[in-house]
JSON list of C-alpha atoms in Angstrom, two decimals:
[
{"chain": "A", "resi": 93, "resn": "MET", "atom": "CA", "xyz": [11.26, -16.01, 2.17]},
{"chain": "A", "resi": 94, "resn": "GLY", "atom": "CA", "xyz": [13.96, -13.92, 3.64]},
{"chain": "A", "resi": 95, "resn": "ALA", "atom": "CA", "xyz": [16.57, -15.13, 1.57]},
{"chain": "A", "resi": 96, "resn": "PHE", "atom": "CA", "xyz": [14.38, -14.69, -1.47]},
{"chain": "A", "resi": 97, "resn": "CYS", "atom": "CA", "xyz": [13.86, -10.94, -0.51]},
{"chain": "A", "resi": 98, "resn": "LEU", "atom": "CA", "xyz": [17.80, -10.53, -0.10]},
{"chain": "A", "resi": 99, "resn": "LEU", "atom": "CA", "xyz": [17.94, -11.81, -3.84]},
{"chain": "A", "resi": 100, "resn": "LEU", "atom": "CA", "xyz": [15.56, -8.93, -4.96]},
{"chain": "A", "resi": 101, "resn": "ILE", "atom": "CA", "xyz": [18.13, -6.39, -3.82]},
{"chain": "A", "resi": 102, "resn": "ALA", "atom": "CA", "xyz": [20.01, -7.56, -7.27]},
{"chain": "A", "resi": 103, "resn": "PRO", "atom": "CA", "xyz": [17.41, -6.50, -9.83]},
{"chain": "A", "resi": 104, "resn": "TRP", "atom": "CA", "xyz": [16.49, -3.46, -7.75]},
{"chain": "A", "resi": 105, "resn": "PHE", "atom": "CA", "xyz": [19.85, -2.02, -8.53]},
{"chain": "A", "resi": 106, "resn": "TRP", "atom": "CA", "xyz": [18.74, -1.32, -11.91]},
{"chain": "A", "resi": 107, "resn": "MET", "atom": "CA", "xyz": [15.15, 0.06, -10.90]},
{"chain": "A", "resi": 108, "resn": "LYS", "atom": "CA", "xyz": [14.77, 3.58, -11.57]},
{"chain": "A", "resi": 109, "resn": "GLU", "atom": "CA", "xyz": [11.96, 6.10, -10.66]},
{"chain": "A", "resi": 110, "resn": "THR", "atom": "CA", "xyz": [9.46, 6.95, -13.48]},
{"chain": "A", "resi": 111, "resn": "LYS", "atom": "CA", "xyz": [9.63, 9.98, -15.25]},
{"chain": "A", "resi": 112, "resn": "ARG", "atom": "CA", "xyz": [5.87, 10.71, -14.21]},
{"chain": "A", "resi": 113, "resn": "TRP", "atom": "CA", "xyz": [6.88, 10.55, -10.52]},
{"chain": "A", "resi": 114, "resn": "ASN", "atom": "CA", "xyz": [9.85, 12.47, -10.77]},
{"chain": "A", "resi": 115, "resn": "SER", "atom": "CA", "xyz": [8.06, 15.37, -12.69]},
{"chain": "A", "resi": 116, "resn": "GLN", "atom": "CA", "xyz": [5.41, 15.18, -9.99]},
{"chain": "A", "resi": 117, "resn": "ARG", "atom": "CA", "xyz": [8.18, 15.83, -7.26]},
{"chain": "A", "resi": 118, "resn": "GLU", "atom": "CA", "xyz": [9.68, 18.66, -8.68]},
{"chain": "A", "resi": 119, "resn": "GLU", "atom": "CA", "xyz": [6.12, 20.06, -9.38]},
{"chain": "A", "resi": 120, "resn": "LEU", "atom": "CA", "xyz": [4.85, 19.67, -5.93]},
{"chain": "A", "resi": 121, "resn": "LYS", "atom": "CA", "xyz": [8.51, 20.66, -4.36]},
{"chain": "A", "resi": 122, "resn": "ILE", "atom": "CA", "xyz": [8.11, 18.06, -1.65]},
{"chain": "A", "resi": 123, "resn": "LYS", "atom": "CA", "xyz": [11.60, 18.00, -0.13]},
{"chain": "A", "resi": 124, "resn": "LYS", "atom": "CA", "xyz": [11.47, 16.37, 3.05]},
{"chain": "A", "resi": 125, "resn": "GLN", "atom": "CA", "xyz": [10.88, 12.45, 3.17]},
{"chain": "A", "resi": 126, "resn": "ARG", "atom": "CA", "xyz": [9.02, 12.65, 6.31]},
{"chain": "A", "resi": 127, "resn": "ALA", "atom": "CA", "xyz": [6.77, 15.59, 5.02]},
{"chain": "A", "resi": 128, "resn": "ARG", "atom": "CA", "xyz": [5.78, 13.70, 1.77]},
{"chain": "A", "resi": 129, "resn": "PHE", "atom": "CA", "xyz": [3.00, 11.54, 3.15]},
{"chain": "A", "resi": 130, "resn": "TRP", "atom": "CA", "xyz": [1.00, 14.37, 4.96]},
{"chain": "A", "resi": 131, "resn": "GLU", "atom": "CA", "xyz": [1.83, 16.50, 2.07]},
{"chain": "A", "resi": 132, "resn": "THR", "atom": "CA", "xyz": [0.33, 13.85, -0.36]},
{"chain": "A", "resi": 133, "resn": "ILE", "atom": "CA", "xyz": [-2.58, 13.28, 1.81]},
{"chain": "A", "resi": 134, "resn": "LYS", "atom": "CA", "xyz": [-3.82, 17.22, 1.37]},
{"chain": "A", "resi": 135, "resn": "LEU", "atom": "CA", "xyz": [-3.88, 16.52, -2.39]},
{"chain": "A", "resi": 136, "resn": "PHE", "atom": "CA", "xyz": [-6.59, 13.87, -2.06]},
{"chain": "A", "resi": 137, "resn": "THR", "atom": "CA", "xyz": [-10.04, 14.54, -3.53]},
{"chain": "A", "resi": 138, "resn": "LYS", "atom": "CA", "xyz": [-13.51, 13.51, -2.26]},
{"chain": "A", "resi": 139, "resn": "ARG", "atom": "CA", "xyz": [-13.27, 11.57, -5.38]},
{"chain": "A", "resi": 140, "resn": "ASP", "atom": "CA", "xyz": [-9.77, 9.73, -4.56]},
{"chain": "A", "resi": 141, "resn": "TRP", "atom": "CA", "xyz": [-11.15, 9.06, -0.77]},
{"chain": "A", "resi": 142, "resn": "ILE", "atom": "CA", "xyz": [-14.08, 7.36, -2.24]},
{"chain": "A", "resi": 143, "resn": "PHE", "atom": "CA", "xyz": [-12.08, 5.06, -4.67]},
{"chain": "A", "resi": 144, "resn": "VAL", "atom": "CA", "xyz": [-9.89, 4.24, -1.70]},
{"chain": "A", "resi": 145, "resn": "LEU", "atom": "CA", "xyz": [-12.81, 3.10, 0.32]},
{"chain": "A", "resi": 146, "resn": "LEU", "atom": "CA", "xyz": [-14.15, 1.20, -2.85]},
{"chain": "A", "resi": 147, "resn": "THR", "atom": "CA", "xyz": [-11.11, -0.73, -3.51]},
{"chain": "A", "resi": 148, "resn": "GLY", "atom": "CA", "xyz": [-10.08, -1.30, 0.12]},
{"chain": "A", "resi": 149, "resn": "GLY", "atom": "CA", "xyz": [-13.85, -2.93, 0.47]},
{"chain": "A", "resi": 150, "resn": "ILE", "atom": "CA", "xyz": [-13.08, -5.08, -2.62]},
{"chain": "A", "resi": 151, "resn": "TYR", "atom": "CA", "xyz": [-9.82, -5.94, -1.05]},
{"chain": "A", "resi": 152, "resn": "ILE", "atom": "CA", "xyz": [-11.29, -6.72, 2.42]},
{"chain": "A", "resi": 153, "resn": "CYS", "atom": "CA", "xyz": [-13.72, -9.09, 0.60]},
{"chain": "A", "resi": 154, "resn": "TRP", "atom": "CA", "xyz": [-11.27, -11.03, -1.23]},
{"chain": "A", "resi": 155, "resn": "ASN", "atom": "CA", "xyz": [-8.99, -11.30, 1.41]},
{"chain": "A", "resi": 156, "resn": "ILE", "atom": "CA", "xyz": [-11.73, -12.68, 3.79]},
{"chain": "A", "resi": 157, "resn": "ALA", "atom": "CA", "xyz": [-13.13, -15.32, 0.89]},
{"chain": "A", "resi": 158, "resn": "PHE", "atom": "CA", "xyz": [-9.42, -16.52, 0.13]},
{"chain": "A", "resi": 159, "resn": "LYS", "atom": "CA", "xyz": [-8.78, -16.76, 3.55]},
{"chain": "A", "resi": 160, "resn": "MET", "atom": "CA", "xyz": [-11.72, -18.74, 4.57]},
{"chain": "A", "resi": 161, "resn": "ALA", "atom": "CA", "xyz": [-10.71, -21.14, 1.84]},
{"chain": "A", "resi": 162, "resn": "THR", "atom": "CA", "xyz": [-6.96, -21.46, 2.35]},
{"chain": "A", "resi": 163, "resn": "GLY", "atom": "CA", "xyz": [-7.33, -21.85, 6.09]},
{"chain": "A", "resi": 164, "resn": "THR", "atom": "CA", "xyz": [-9.86, -24.72, 6.04]},
{"chain": "A", "resi": 165, "resn": "VAL", "atom": "CA", "xyz": [-9.30, -26.66, 2.94]},
{"chain": "A", "resi": 166, "resn": "ALA", "atom": "CA", "xyz": [-6.74, -28.84, 4.41]},
{"chain": "A", "resi": 167, "resn": "THR", "atom": "CA", "xyz": [-8.81, -29.72, 7.45]},
{"chain": "A", "resi": 168, "resn": "PHE", "atom": "CA", "xyz": [-12.20, -30.26, 4.94]},
{"chain": "A", "resi": 169, "resn": "PHE", "atom": "CA", "xyz": [-10.39, -32.91, 2.71]},
{"chain": "A", "resi": 170, "resn": "ILE", "atom": "CA", "xyz": [-8.34, -34.85, 5.34]},
{"chain": "A", "resi": 171, "resn": "ASP", "atom": "CA", "xyz": [-11.08, -34.63, 8.18]},
{"chain": "A", "resi": 172, "resn": "ILE", "atom": "CA", "xyz": [-13.98, -34.84, 6.19]},
{"chain": "A", "resi": 173, "resn": "GLN", "atom": "CA", "xyz": [-13.32, -36.15, 2.85]},
{"chain": "A", "resi": 174, "resn": "SER", "atom": "CA", "xyz": [-11.06, -38.72, 4.52]},
{"chain": "A", "resi": 175, "resn": "PHE", "atom": "CA", "xyz": [-8.00, -37.60, 2.06]},
{"chain": "A", "resi": 176, "resn": "THR", "atom": "CA", "xyz": [-4.65, -38.47, 3.29]},
{"chain": "A", "resi": 177, "resn": "SER", "atom": "CA", "xyz": [-2.22, -36.07, 3.70]},
{"chain": "A", "resi": 178, "resn": "ASP", "atom": "CA", "xyz": [-0.16, -37.09, 0.60]},
{"chain": "A", "resi": 179, "resn": "ARG", "atom": "CA", "xyz": [-3.26, -36.88, -1.49]},
{"chain": "A", "resi": 180, "resn": "PHE", "atom": "CA", "xyz": [-4.05, -33.46, -0.30]},
{"chain": "A", "resi": 181, "resn": "GLU", "atom": "CA", "xyz": [-0.65, -32.36, -0.78]},
{"chain": "A", "resi": 182, "resn": "PHE", "atom": "CA", "xyz": [-0.47, -33.58, -4.17]},
{"chain": "A", "resi": 183, "resn": "ILE", "atom": "CA", "xyz": [-3.84, -31.47, -4.90]},
{"chain": "A", "resi": 184, "resn": "LEU", "atom": "CA", "xyz": [-2.17, -28.37, -3.17]},
{"chain": "A", "resi": 185, "resn": "ILE", "atom": "CA", "xyz": [0.69, -28.62, -5.81]},
{"chain": "A", "resi": 186, "resn": "PHE", "atom": "CA", "xyz": [-1.96, -27.95, -8.61]},
{"chain": "A", "resi": 187, "resn": "ALA", "atom": "CA", "xyz": [-3.75, -25.27, -6.66]},
{"chain": "A", "resi": 188, "resn": "GLY", "atom": "CA", "xyz": [-0.48, -23.49, -6.43]},
{"chain": "A", "resi": 189, "resn": "LEU", "atom": "CA", "xyz": [-0.01, -23.84, -10.18]},
{"chain": "A", "resi": 190, "resn": "ALA", "atom": "CA", "xyz": [-3.20, -22.68, -10.57]},
{"chain": "A", "resi": 191, "resn": "THR", "atom": "CA", "xyz": [-2.32, -19.32, -8.96]},
{"chain": "A", "resi": 192, "resn": "ILE", "atom": "CA", "xyz": [0.22, -18.72, -11.45]},
{"chain": "A", "resi": 193, "resn": "LEU", "atom": "CA", "xyz": [-1.69, -19.58, -14.32]},
{"chain": "A", "resi": 194, "resn": "GLY", "atom": "CA", "xyz": [-4.69, -17.00, -12.76]},
{"chain": "A", "resi": 195, "resn": "ALA", "atom": "CA", "xyz": [-1.89, -14.27, -12.56]},
{"chain": "A", "resi": 196, "resn": "LEU", "atom": "CA", "xyz": [-0.71, -14.90, -15.89]},
{"chain": "A", "resi": 197, "resn": "SER", "atom": "CA", "xyz": [-4.13, -15.30, -18.03]},
{"chain": "A", "resi": 198, "resn": "ILE", "atom": "CA", "xyz": [-5.91, -12.38, -16.03]},
{"chain": "A", "resi": 199, "resn": "GLY", "atom": "CA", "xyz": [-3.43, -9.99, -17.59]},
{"chain": "A", "resi": 200, "resn": "ILE", "atom": "CA", "xyz": [-4.19, -11.21, -21.20]},
{"chain": "A", "resi": 201, "resn": "ILE", "atom": "CA", "xyz": [-7.98, -10.75, -20.13]},
{"chain": "A", "resi": 202, "resn": "MET", "atom": "CA", "xyz": [-7.52, -7.27, -18.91]},
{"chain": "A", "resi": 203, "resn": "GLU", "atom": "CA", "xyz": [-5.70, -6.44, -21.89]},
{"chain": "A", "resi": 204, "resn": "LYS", "atom": "CA", "xyz": [-7.97, -8.09, -24.48]},
{"chain": "A", "resi": 205, "resn": "LEU", "atom": "CA", "xyz": [-11.45, -7.79, -23.03]},
{"chain": "A", "resi": 206, "resn": "GLY", "atom": "CA", "xyz": [-10.92, -5.08, -20.32]},
{"chain": "A", "resi": 207, "resn": "ARG", "atom": "CA", "xyz": [-10.83, -4.48, -16.56]},
{"chain": "A", "resi": 208, "resn": "MET", "atom": "CA", "xyz": [-14.07, -4.74, -15.91]},
{"chain": "A", "resi": 209, "resn": "VAL", "atom": "CA", "xyz": [-14.50, -8.08, -17.95]},
{"chain": "A", "resi": 210, "resn": "ALA", "atom": "CA", "xyz": [-11.78, -9.33, -15.58]},
{"chain": "A", "resi": 211, "resn": "PHE", "atom": "CA", "xyz": [-13.49, -8.15, -12.52]},
{"chain": "A", "resi": 212, "resn": "ILE", "atom": "CA", "xyz": [-16.56, -9.69, -13.31]},
{"chain": "A", "resi": 213, "resn": "PHE", "atom": "CA", "xyz": [-14.79, -12.92, -14.42]},
{"chain": "A", "resi": 214, "resn": "SER", "atom": "CA", "xyz": [-12.82, -13.06, -11.35]},
{"chain": "A", "resi": 215, "resn": "SER", "atom": "CA", "xyz": [-15.44, -12.64, -9.11]},
{"chain": "A", "resi": 216, "resn": "VAL", "atom": "CA", "xyz": [-18.22, -14.98, -10.68]},
{"chain": "A", "resi": 217, "resn": "GLY", "atom": "CA", "xyz": [-15.76, -17.59, -11.27]},
{"chain": "A", "resi": 218, "resn": "ALA", "atom": "CA", "xyz": [-14.60, -17.44, -7.47]},
{"chain": "A", "resi": 219, "resn": "THR", "atom": "CA", "xyz": [-17.99, -17.63, -6.22]},
{"chain": "A", "resi": 220, "resn": "LEU", "atom": "CA", "xyz": [-18.95, -20.55, -8.61]},
{"chain": "A", "resi": 221, "resn": "SER", "atom": "CA", "xyz": [-15.97, -22.72, -7.50]},
{"chain": "A", "resi": 222, "resn": "TYR", "atom": "CA", "xyz": [-17.02, -21.97, -3.70]},
{"chain": "A", "resi": 223, "resn": "LEU", "atom": "CA", "xyz": [-20.58, -23.32, -4.67]},
{"chain": "A", "resi": 224, "resn": "GLY", "atom": "CA", "xyz": [-19.14, -26.23, -6.44]},
{"chain": "A", "resi": 225, "resn": "LEU", "atom": "CA", "xyz": [-16.88, -27.14, -3.47]},
{"chain": "A", "resi": 226, "resn": "ALA", "atom": "CA", "xyz": [-20.00, -26.62, -0.92]},
{"chain": "A", "resi": 227, "resn": "PHE", "atom": "CA", "xyz": [-22.19, -28.66, -2.97]},
{"chain": "A", "resi": 228, "resn": "ILE", "atom": "CA", "xyz": [-19.83, -31.47, -4.75]},
{"chain": "A", "resi": 229, "resn": "GLY", "atom": "CA", "xyz": [-16.70, -31.34, -2.82]},
{"chain": "A", "resi": 230, "resn": "HIS", "atom": "CA", "xyz": [-14.35, -32.16, -5.72]},
{"chain": "A", "resi": 231, "resn": "PRO", "atom": "CA", "xyz": [-11.10, -31.36, -5.07]},
{"chain": "A", "resi": 232, "resn": "VAL", "atom": "CA", "xyz": [-10.80, -29.74, -8.58]},
{"chain": "A", "resi": 233, "resn": "PHE", "atom": "CA", "xyz": [-12.97, -26.65, -7.25]},
{"chain": "A", "resi": 234, "resn": "MET", "atom": "CA", "xyz": [-10.38, -26.20, -4.62]},
{"chain": "A", "resi": 235, "resn": "VAL", "atom": "CA", "xyz": [-8.03, -25.72, -7.73]},
{"chain": "A", "resi": 236, "resn": "PHE", "atom": "CA", "xyz": [-10.42, -23.54, -9.19]},
{"chain": "A", "resi": 237, "resn": "ILE", "atom": "CA", "xyz": [-10.70, -21.44, -6.19]},
{"chain": "A", "resi": 238, "resn": "TYR", "atom": "CA", "xyz": [-6.92, -20.96, -6.07]},
{"chain": "A", "resi": 239, "resn": "TYR", "atom": "CA", "xyz": [-6.98, -19.77, -9.99]},
{"chain": "A", "resi": 240, "resn": "PHE", "atom": "CA", "xyz": [-9.74, -17.50, -9.96]},
{"chain": "A", "resi": 241, "resn": "MET", "atom": "CA", "xyz": [-8.87, -15.75, -6.59]},
{"chain": "A", "resi": 242, "resn": "ALA", "atom": "CA", "xyz": [-5.45, -15.21, -8.24]},
{"chain": "A", "resi": 243, "resn": "CYS", "atom": "CA", "xyz": [-7.00, -13.40, -10.95]},
{"chain": "A", "resi": 244, "resn": "PHE", "atom": "CA", "xyz": [-8.84, -11.40, -8.77]},
{"chain": "A", "resi": 245, "resn": "LEU", "atom": "CA", "xyz": [-5.83, -10.39, -7.03]},
{"chain": "A", "resi": 246, "resn": "GLY", "atom": "CA", "xyz": [-4.17, -9.42, -10.53]},
{"chain": "A", "resi": 247, "resn": "PHE", "atom": "CA", "xyz": [-6.79, -7.09, -11.36]},
{"chain": "A", "resi": 248, "resn": "LEU", "atom": "CA", "xyz": [-6.64, -5.65, -8.11]},
{"chain": "A", "resi": 249, "resn": "LEU", "atom": "CA", "xyz": [-2.92, -4.97, -8.53]},
{"chain": "A", "resi": 250, "resn": "VAL", "atom": "CA", "xyz": [-3.34, -3.61, -11.86]},
{"chain": "A", "resi": 251, "resn": "TYR", "atom": "CA", "xyz": [-6.59, -1.48, -11.74]},
{"chain": "A", "resi": 252, "resn": "ILE", "atom": "CA", "xyz": [-5.98, 0.21, -8.31]},
{"chain": "A", "resi": 253, "resn": "PRO", "atom": "CA", "xyz": [-2.66, 1.99, -9.18]},
{"chain": "A", "resi": 254, "resn": "GLU", "atom": "CA", "xyz": [-3.73, 2.85, -12.88]},
{"chain": "A", "resi": 255, "resn": "MET", "atom": "CA", "xyz": [-7.02, 4.70, -11.30]},
{"chain": "A", "resi": 256, "resn": "PHE", "atom": "CA", "xyz": [-5.35, 7.16, -9.01]},
{"chain": "A", "resi": 257, "resn": "PRO", "atom": "CA", "xyz": [-3.27, 10.38, -10.32]},
{"chain": "A", "resi": 258, "resn": "THR", "atom": "CA", "xyz": [0.32, 10.05, -10.25]},
{"chain": "A", "resi": 259, "resn": "LYS", "atom": "CA", "xyz": [0.86, 12.54, -7.53]},
{"chain": "A", "resi": 260, "resn": "ILE", "atom": "CA", "xyz": [-0.94, 10.23, -5.07]},
{"chain": "A", "resi": 261, "resn": "ARG", "atom": "CA", "xyz": [-0.66, 7.02, -6.81]},
{"chain": "A", "resi": 262, "resn": "GLY", "atom": "CA", "xyz": [1.82, 5.20, -4.00]},
{"chain": "A", "resi": 263, "resn": "THR", "atom": "CA", "xyz": [-0.11, 6.72, -1.06]},
{"chain": "A", "resi": 264, "resn": "ALA", "atom": "CA", "xyz": [-3.58, 5.71, -2.40]},
{"chain": "A", "resi": 265, "resn": "THR", "atom": "CA", "xyz": [-2.70, 2.42, -3.36]},
{"chain": "A", "resi": 266, "resn": "GLY", "atom": "CA", "xyz": [-0.93, 1.62, 0.34]},
{"chain": "A", "resi": 267, "resn": "LEU", "atom": "CA", "xyz": [-4.09, 3.07, 1.84]},
{"chain": "A", "resi": 268, "resn": "SER", "atom": "CA", "xyz": [-6.23, 0.59, -0.13]},
{"chain": "A", "resi": 269, "resn": "LEU", "atom": "CA", "xyz": [-3.91, -2.32, 0.67]},
{"chain": "A", "resi": 270, "resn": "THR", "atom": "CA", "xyz": [-4.00, -1.19, 4.37]},
{"chain": "A", "resi": 271, "resn": "LEU", "atom": "CA", "xyz": [-7.57, -1.71, 4.50]},
{"chain": "A", "resi": 272, "resn": "SER", "atom": "CA", "xyz": [-7.57, -5.09, 2.89]},
{"chain": "A", "resi": 273, "resn": "ARG", "atom": "CA", "xyz": [-5.37, -6.24, 6.20]},
{"chain": "A", "resi": 274, "resn": "VAL", "atom": "CA", "xyz": [-8.87, -6.09, 7.60]},
{"chain": "A", "resi": 275, "resn": "GLY", "atom": "CA", "xyz": [-9.83, -9.17, 5.73]},
{"chain": "A", "resi": 276, "resn": "TYR", "atom": "CA", "xyz": [-6.88, -11.40, 7.03]},
{"chain": "A", "resi": 277, "resn": "VAL", "atom": "CA", "xyz": [-8.34, -11.07, 10.58]},
{"chain": "A", "resi": 278, "resn": "ILE", "atom": "CA", "xyz": [-12.30, -11.23, 9.52]},
{"chain": "A", "resi": 279, "resn": "GLY", "atom": "CA", "xyz": [-11.72, -14.15, 7.37]},
{"chain": "A", "resi": 280, "resn": "PRO", "atom": "CA", "xyz": [-10.22, -16.88, 10.12]},
{"chain": "A", "resi": 281, "resn": "LEU", "atom": "CA", "xyz": [-12.71, -15.23, 12.58]},
{"chain": "A", "resi": 282, "resn": "VAL", "atom": "CA", "xyz": [-15.70, -15.94, 10.50]},
{"chain": "A", "resi": 283, "resn": "ALA", "atom": "CA", "xyz": [-14.43, -19.43, 9.71]},
{"chain": "A", "resi": 284, "resn": "ALA", "atom": "CA", "xyz": [-14.04, -20.21, 13.33]},
{"chain": "A", "resi": 285, "resn": "ALA", "atom": "CA", "xyz": [-17.43, -18.91, 13.95]},
{"chain": "A", "resi": 286, "resn": "ILE", "atom": "CA", "xyz": [-19.06, -21.27, 11.56]},
{"chain": "A", "resi": 287, "resn": "LEU", "atom": "CA", "xyz": [-16.87, -24.37, 12.41]},
{"chain": "A", "resi": 288, "resn": "PHE", "atom": "CA", "xyz": [-17.84, -24.46, 15.82]},
{"chain": "A", "resi": 289, "resn": "VAL", "atom": "CA", "xyz": [-18.32, -28.07, 15.03]},
{"chain": "A", "resi": 290, "resn": "GLU", "atom": "CA", "xyz": [-16.64, -29.68, 12.16]},
{"chain": "A", "resi": 291, "resn": "SER", "atom": "CA", "xyz": [-19.16, -31.51, 10.18]},
{"chain": "A", "resi": 292, "resn": "LYS", "atom": "CA", "xyz": [-19.99, -31.59, 6.22]},
{"chain": "A", "resi": 293, "resn": "THR", "atom": "CA", "xyz": [-22.86, -29.23, 6.89]},
{"chain": "A", "resi": 294, "resn": "THR", "atom": "CA", "xyz": [-20.77, -26.63, 8.40]},
{"chain": "A", "resi": 295, "resn": "TYR", "atom": "CA", "xyz": [-18.03, -26.64, 5.96]},
{"chain": "A", "resi": 296, "resn": "MET", "atom": "CA", "xyz": [-20.93, -26.41, 3.21]},
{"chain": "A", "resi": 297, "resn": "ILE", "atom": "CA", "xyz": [-22.24, -23.29, 5.19]},
{"chain": "A", "resi": 298, "resn": "LEU", "atom": "CA", "xyz": [-18.31, -21.75, 5.11]},
{"chain": "A", "resi": 299, "resn": "PHE", "atom": "CA", "xyz": [-18.24, -22.51, 1.36]},
{"chain": "A", "resi": 300, "resn": "ILE", "atom": "CA", "xyz": [-21.16, -20.93, 0.26]},
{"chain": "A", "resi": 301, "resn": "VAL", "atom": "CA", "xyz": [-20.37, -17.98, 2.42]},
{"chain": "A", "resi": 302, "resn": "ALA", "atom": "CA", "xyz": [-17.14, -17.56, 1.05]},
{"chain": "A", "resi": 303, "resn": "GLY", "atom": "CA", "xyz": [-18.68, -17.62, -2.21]},
{"chain": "A", "resi": 304, "resn": "VAL", "atom": "CA", "xyz": [-21.22, -14.91, -1.31]},
{"chain": "A", "resi": 305, "resn": "ILE", "atom": "CA", "xyz": [-18.53, -12.80, 0.13]},
{"chain": "A", "resi": 306, "resn": "ALA", "atom": "CA", "xyz": [-16.58, -13.25, -3.39]},
{"chain": "A", "resi": 307, "resn": "LEU", "atom": "CA", "xyz": [-19.54, -11.78, -5.37]},
{"chain": "A", "resi": 308, "resn": "VAL", "atom": "CA", "xyz": [-20.18, -8.88, -3.04]},
{"chain": "A", "resi": 309, "resn": "PRO", "atom": "CA", "xyz": [-17.49, -6.39, -4.87]},
{"chain": "A", "resi": 310, "resn": "LEU", "atom": "CA", "xyz": [-19.48, -6.53, -7.83]},
{"chain": "A", "resi": 311, "resn": "LEU", "atom": "CA", "xyz": [-21.78, -4.31, -6.03]},
{"chain": "A", "resi": 312, "resn": "THR", "atom": "CA", "xyz": [-19.10, -1.51, -6.63]},
{"chain": "A", "resi": 313, "resn": "LEU", "atom": "CA", "xyz": [-20.02, -1.55, -10.18]},
{"chain": "A", "resi": 314, "resn": "VAL", "atom": "CA", "xyz": [-23.20, 0.56, -9.04]},
{"chain": "A", "resi": 315, "resn": "PHE", "atom": "CA", "xyz": [-20.67, 3.34, -8.10]},
{"chain": "A", "resi": 316, "resn": "ASN", "atom": "CA", "xyz": [-17.68, 2.84, -10.70]},
{"chain": "A", "resi": 317, "resn": "LYS", "atom": "CA", "xyz": [-17.75, 1.36, -14.10]},
{"chain": "A", "resi": 318, "resn": "TYR", "atom": "CA", "xyz": [-14.67, 3.01, -15.61]},
{"chain": "A", "resi": 319, "resn": "GLU", "atom": "CA", "xyz": [-12.81, 1.16, -17.84]},
{"chain": "A", "resi": 320, "resn": "PRO", "atom": "CA", "xyz": [-9.35, 1.99, -18.30]},
{"chain": "A", "resi": 321, "resn": "LYS", "atom": "CA", "xyz": [-8.33, -0.51, -20.98]},
{"chain": "A", "resi": 322, "resn": "GLY", "atom": "CA", "xyz": [-5.84, 0.90, -23.78]},
{"chain": "A", "resi": 323, "resn": "LYS", "atom": "CA", "xyz": [-6.10, 4.45, -22.02]},
{"chain": "A", "resi": 324, "resn": "SER", "atom": "CA", "xyz": [-2.73, 6.30, -20.86]},
{"chain": "A", "resi": 325, "resn": "LEU", "atom": "CA", "xyz": [-2.24, 7.34, -17.22]},
{"chain": "A", "resi": 326, "resn": "GLU", "atom": "CA", "xyz": [-2.93, 11.01, -18.18]},
{"chain": "A", "resi": 327, "resn": "THR", "atom": "CA", "xyz": [-5.74, 10.20, -20.03]},
{"chain": "A", "resi": 328, "resn": "ILE", "atom": "CA", "xyz": [-7.41, 8.09, -17.22]},
{"chain": "A", "resi": 329, "resn": "GLN", "atom": "CA", "xyz": [-6.54, 11.02, -14.83]},
{"chain": "A", "resi": 330, "resn": "GLU", "atom": "CA", "xyz": [-8.15, 13.53, -17.06]},
{"chain": "A", "resi": 331, "resn": "GLU", "atom": "CA", "xyz": [-11.35, 11.50, -17.51]},
{"chain": "A", "resi": 332, "resn": "THR", "atom": "CA", "xyz": [-11.67, 10.46, -13.65]},
{"chain": "A", "resi": 333, "resn": "LYS", "atom": "CA", "xyz": [-11.40, 14.02, -12.48]}
]
């Protein structure tokens, strides 16, 4: 991964700051690099903080649910389903390809049908896939989990940044991403607690719980249903004040 990161230096040379960002910097007159973060934090409104918590909560649920799957599917299929390592690795290839398909297809869904449709599609699809793995146990449901969770992530990576004003977009998105890291810790801990004894029953419970957690983010629709599809960032900023 380090080698790949070094390769990213090449295209980075041609990447420029957006006109929106540059105009905001000039308007706010934030000169010192160290002062930027705290100066930007002062610009947050109550609505911005609420949205950071909402999106951070969605991100946490995504991380918990996905980590509960990725950290346990190998032992589930090999130890419980008696798959050989080679057979599981073969299935994992398709799961990996499904994440690429998910990332590509969710972009089309968001542009054609809207962000909220993409949100519901990802959450419900992931939940149904977890339940399929819990009650049926066929590896196709593992592939679907990887697909829908990639869709979920694609939605988050687009929706969260476009919902914040340019003057705080980077910082607000960073705060939401930081909250999401809580899920990286909770997911494995929940899985370990459920799988205190590895059996078909405990794995079934594990995947049911993961499915429920993947569905929990839809509760945020009670507080936010705003659809930014087809709108400029300036329009979104104005309508969500």
